[in-house]
């Protein structure tokens, strides 16, 4: 499951998308919008067609690199309020060590190479979020 | 030939449009297109650091030659963030 959506992410559905009988571990990562000072939401701008393609390639590379069984990535686009999930990654593997490793690696890659940009939305100002 | 230029985030805000139709001579490279865009929108100058260029959704080197109908994207550095 590779998706970019403007609505709230159904975490249970993402987890279910990677369930397999030969998996002994599922690792789930939720990236959530943090309440920094003056931040009420983050606005995510997405180059949709390239982002889907890049995420799909990432999932393939993760399977090859870590020998995991299934990987799903769902990312939000548009405005995401504080407290909501902006990205959900679920990774199924035979054993937990490769599932943890793959999930962490995928999230780092998402932050580096997927064409998604975020801007802070506060009470009265908009600015690019500092790293 | 005609191509499309896509602009995102900071670049879109500076230019004021997310998509531009651009006419080029045959044989134009991505680098030459970028130079033309910067000449047309000089306020983009100084924002090239970390820019990636994509043609048809794939990151390319600047010496790639463009073809009719290509979609070229100027991509600012993505969100990053601490681990």
Coordinates of C-alpha atoms in Angstrom, one line a residue:
Chain A
X1 CA 0.0 0.0 0.0
X2 CA 1.6 3.2 -1.2
X3 CA -0.7 6.2 -0.8
X4 CA -0.8 10.0 -0.5
X5 CA -4.1 11.3 0.9
X6 CA -5.7 14.5 2.2
X7 CA -7.8 12.7 4.8
X8 CA -6.9 11.2 8.2
X9 CA -4.8 8.0 7.9
X10 CA -6.5 4.8 9.1
X11 CA -3.5 3.2 11.0
X12 CA -5.3 -0.1 11.5
X13 CA -5.9 -0.4 7.7
X14 CA -2.2 0.3 7.0
X15 CA -1.2 -2.4 9.5
X16 CA -3.7 -4.9 8.0
X17 CA -2.2 -4.2 4.6
X18 CA 1.1 -5.8 5.6
X19 CA -0.2 -8.8 7.7
X20 CA 1.0 -12.2 6.5
X21 CA 1.0 -15.6 8.1
X22 CA 4.8 -15.9 7.5
X23 CA 5.5 -12.6 9.3
X24 CA 6.6 -12.8 13.0
X25 CA 6.9 -9.1 13.4
X26 CA 5.2 -5.9 12.3
X27 CA 6.8 -2.6 13.1
X28 CA 4.7 0.6 12.7
X29 CA 6.0 4.1 12.6
X30 CA 3.8 7.1 13.0
X31 CA 5.1 10.6 12.2
X32 CA 2.9 13.1 14.1
X33 CA 2.6 16.9 13.9
X34 CA 4.3 18.3 17.0
X35 CA 3.0 21.4 18.8
X36 CA 6.1 23.6 18.5
X37 CA 5.5 27.3 19.7
X38 CA 3.1 29.0 17.4
X39 CA 2.5 25.9 15.3
X40 CA -1.1 24.7 14.9
X41 CA -0.7 22.6 11.8
X42 CA 1.7 21.7 9.1
X43 CA 0.9 22.2 5.4
X44 CA 2.3 19.4 3.1
X45 CA 2.9 20.2 -0.5
X46 CA 3.4 17.1 -2.6
X47 CA 4.5 16.5 -6.1
X48 CA 2.0 13.6 -6.3
X49 CA 3.1 11.6 -9.3
X50 CA 6.8 11.7 -8.5
X51 CA 6.2 11.1 -4.8
X52 CA 4.1 7.9 -5.4
X53 CA 6.8 6.7 -7.8
X54 CA 9.6 7.4 -5.3
X55 CA 7.8 5.8 -2.4
X56 CA 7.1 2.7 -4.6
X57 CA 10.8 2.5 -5.5
X58 CA 11.7 2.9 -1.8
X59 CA 9.4 0.0 -0.8
X60 CA 11.1 -2.2 -3.4
X61 CA 14.6 -1.3 -2.3
X62 CA 13.6 -1.9 1.4
X63 CA 12.4 -5.4 0.5
X64 CA 15.7 -6.2 -1.3
X65 CA 18.0 -4.5 1.3
X66 CA 16.4 -6.0 4.4
X67 CA 14.6 -9.1 3.2
X68 CA 11.3 -7.9 4.7
X69 CA 8.0 -9.3 3.5
X70 CA 5.7 -6.3 3.2
X71 CA 6.0 -2.6 3.5
X72 CA 3.3 0.1 3.3
X73 CA 3.7 3.9 3.4
X74 CA 0.9 6.4 3.6
X75 CA 1.6 10.1 3.7
X76 CA -0.7 13.1 4.2
X77 CA -1.0 16.0 1.8
X78 CA -2.5 19.4 2.6
X79 CA -3.0 20.7 6.1
X80 CA -2.4 18.3 9.0
X81 CA -3.4 19.7 12.5
X82 CA -1.2 19.2 15.6
X83 CA -1.5 15.7 17.0
X84 CA -2.5 14.0 13.8
X85 CA -0.4 11.6 11.8
X86 CA 1.4 12.9 8.8
X87 CA 3.0 9.6 7.8
X88 CA 2.4 6.0 8.7
X89 CA 4.9 3.2 7.8
X90 CA 4.2 -0.4 8.4
X91 CA 6.7 -3.1 7.9
X92 CA 6.3 -6.9 8.2
X93 CA 9.1 -9.3 8.4
X94 CA 9.8 -12.8 9.6
X95 CA 11.7 -11.4 12.6
X96 CA 11.6 -8.1 14.4
X97 CA 15.2 -6.9 13.8
X98 CA 14.9 -6.5 10.1
X99 CA 11.4 -5.0 10.5
X100 CA 12.8 -2.3 12.9
X101 CA 15.8 -1.7 10.6
X102 CA 13.8 -1.4 7.5
X103 CA 11.2 0.9 9.0
X104 CA 13.9 3.3 10.3
X105 CA 15.7 3.3 7.0
X106 CA 12.6 4.0 5.0
X107 CA 11.6 6.9 7.2
X108 CA 15.1 8.5 6.8
X109 CA 14.8 8.1 3.0
X110 CA 11.3 9.6 3.0
X111 CA 12.7 12.7 4.6
X112 CA 15.6 12.9 2.1
X113 CA 14.3 12.0 -1.4
X114 CA 10.6 12.1 -1.6
X115 CA 9.3 15.3 -3.1
X116 CA 7.1 16.5 -0.1
X117 CA 7.6 19.9 1.4
X118 CA 6.2 21.1 4.7
X119 CA 5.3 24.6 5.9
X120 CA 4.3 25.6 9.5
X121 CA 0.9 27.0 9.9
X122 CA 0.5 29.1 13.0
X123 CA -1.9 31.8 14.2
X124 CA -0.6 34.4 11.8
X125 CA 2.5 33.3 10.0
X126 CA 3.8 30.8 7.6
X127 CA 7.4 29.7 7.3
X128 CA 9.4 26.7 6.2
X129 CA 9.9 24.4 9.1
X130 CA 13.5 24.3 10.3
X131 CA 15.1 20.9 10.3
Chain B
X1 CA 9.3 22.1 -28.9
X2 CA 7.0 22.6 -25.9
X3 CA 7.7 21.3 -22.4
X4 CA 6.1 21.9 -19.0
X5 CA 8.0 23.3 -16.0
X6 CA 6.7 22.4 -12.6
X7 CA 7.6 24.5 -9.5
X8 CA 7.1 23.6 -5.9
X9 CA 7.2 25.1 -2.4
X10 CA 9.6 28.1 -2.2
X11 CA 10.1 28.2 -6.0
X12 CA 6.3 28.2 -6.7
X13 CA 5.9 31.0 -4.1
X14 CA 8.6 33.1 -5.7
X15 CA 7.4 32.6 -9.3
X16 CA 3.7 32.8 -8.3
X17 CA 2.8 29.8 -10.5
X18 CA 3.2 26.1 -10.1
X19 CA 3.3 25.2 -13.8
X20 CA 4.7 27.0 -16.8
X21 CA 4.5 26.2 -20.5
X22 CA 7.9 26.7 -22.0
X23 CA 9.0 26.7 -25.7
X24 CA 12.6 25.5 -26.4
X25 CA 14.8 24.9 -29.4
X26 CA 15.5 21.2 -30.1
X27 CA 18.6 19.9 -28.3
X28 CA 18.1 22.1 -25.2
X29 CA 19.5 20.6 -22.0
X30 CA 18.1 20.7 -18.6
X31 CA 20.9 23.1 -17.6
X32 CA 20.0 25.5 -20.4
X33 CA 16.4 25.4 -19.5
X34 CA 17.3 26.2 -15.8
X35 CA 19.4 29.2 -17.0
X36 CA 16.4 30.4 -19.1
X37 CA 14.0 30.1 -16.1
X38 CA 16.5 31.9 -13.8
X39 CA 16.9 34.7 -16.4
X40 CA 13.1 35.1 -16.6
X41 CA 12.6 34.9 -12.9
X42 CA 15.7 36.4 -11.3
X43 CA 14.2 36.3 -7.9
X44 CA 15.0 32.6 -8.0
X45 CA 18.7 33.4 -8.0
X46 CA 20.3 32.4 -4.8
X47 CA 17.8 29.7 -4.2
X48 CA 19.5 27.1 -6.4
X49 CA 21.4 25.5 -3.4
X50 CA 20.2 22.0 -3.0
X51 CA 17.9 22.2 -6.0
X52 CA 17.2 18.9 -7.7
X53 CA 16.0 18.7 -11.3
X54 CA 13.6 16.0 -12.4
X55 CA 12.4 15.1 -15.9
X56 CA 9.2 13.0 -16.1
X57 CA 9.4 12.2 -12.3
X58 CA 13.0 11.1 -12.3
X59 CA 15.9 13.0 -10.9
X60 CA 18.4 13.7 -13.8
X61 CA 21.8 15.3 -14.4
X62 CA 21.8 18.8 -15.9
X63 CA 23.3 17.7 -19.2
X64 CA 20.2 15.6 -20.2
X65 CA 18.7 16.7 -23.4
X66 CA 15.0 17.6 -23.3
X67 CA 12.3 16.2 -25.6
X68 CA 8.9 17.4 -26.8
X69 CA 6.3 17.1 -24.0
X70 CA 8.7 16.5 -21.2
X71 CA 7.7 17.6 -17.6
X72 CA 10.6 19.2 -15.9
X73 CA 10.4 19.9 -12.2
X74 CA 12.5 22.3 -10.1
X75 CA 12.6 20.7 -6.6
X76 CA 13.7 22.6 -3.5
X77 CA 15.4 20.5 -0.8
X78 CA 12.7 18.3 0.8
X79 CA 11.6 18.6 4.4
X80 CA 14.5 16.9 6.2
X81 CA 14.2 17.0 9.9
X82 CA 16.0 15.5 12.8
X83 CA 16.0 11.8 13.4

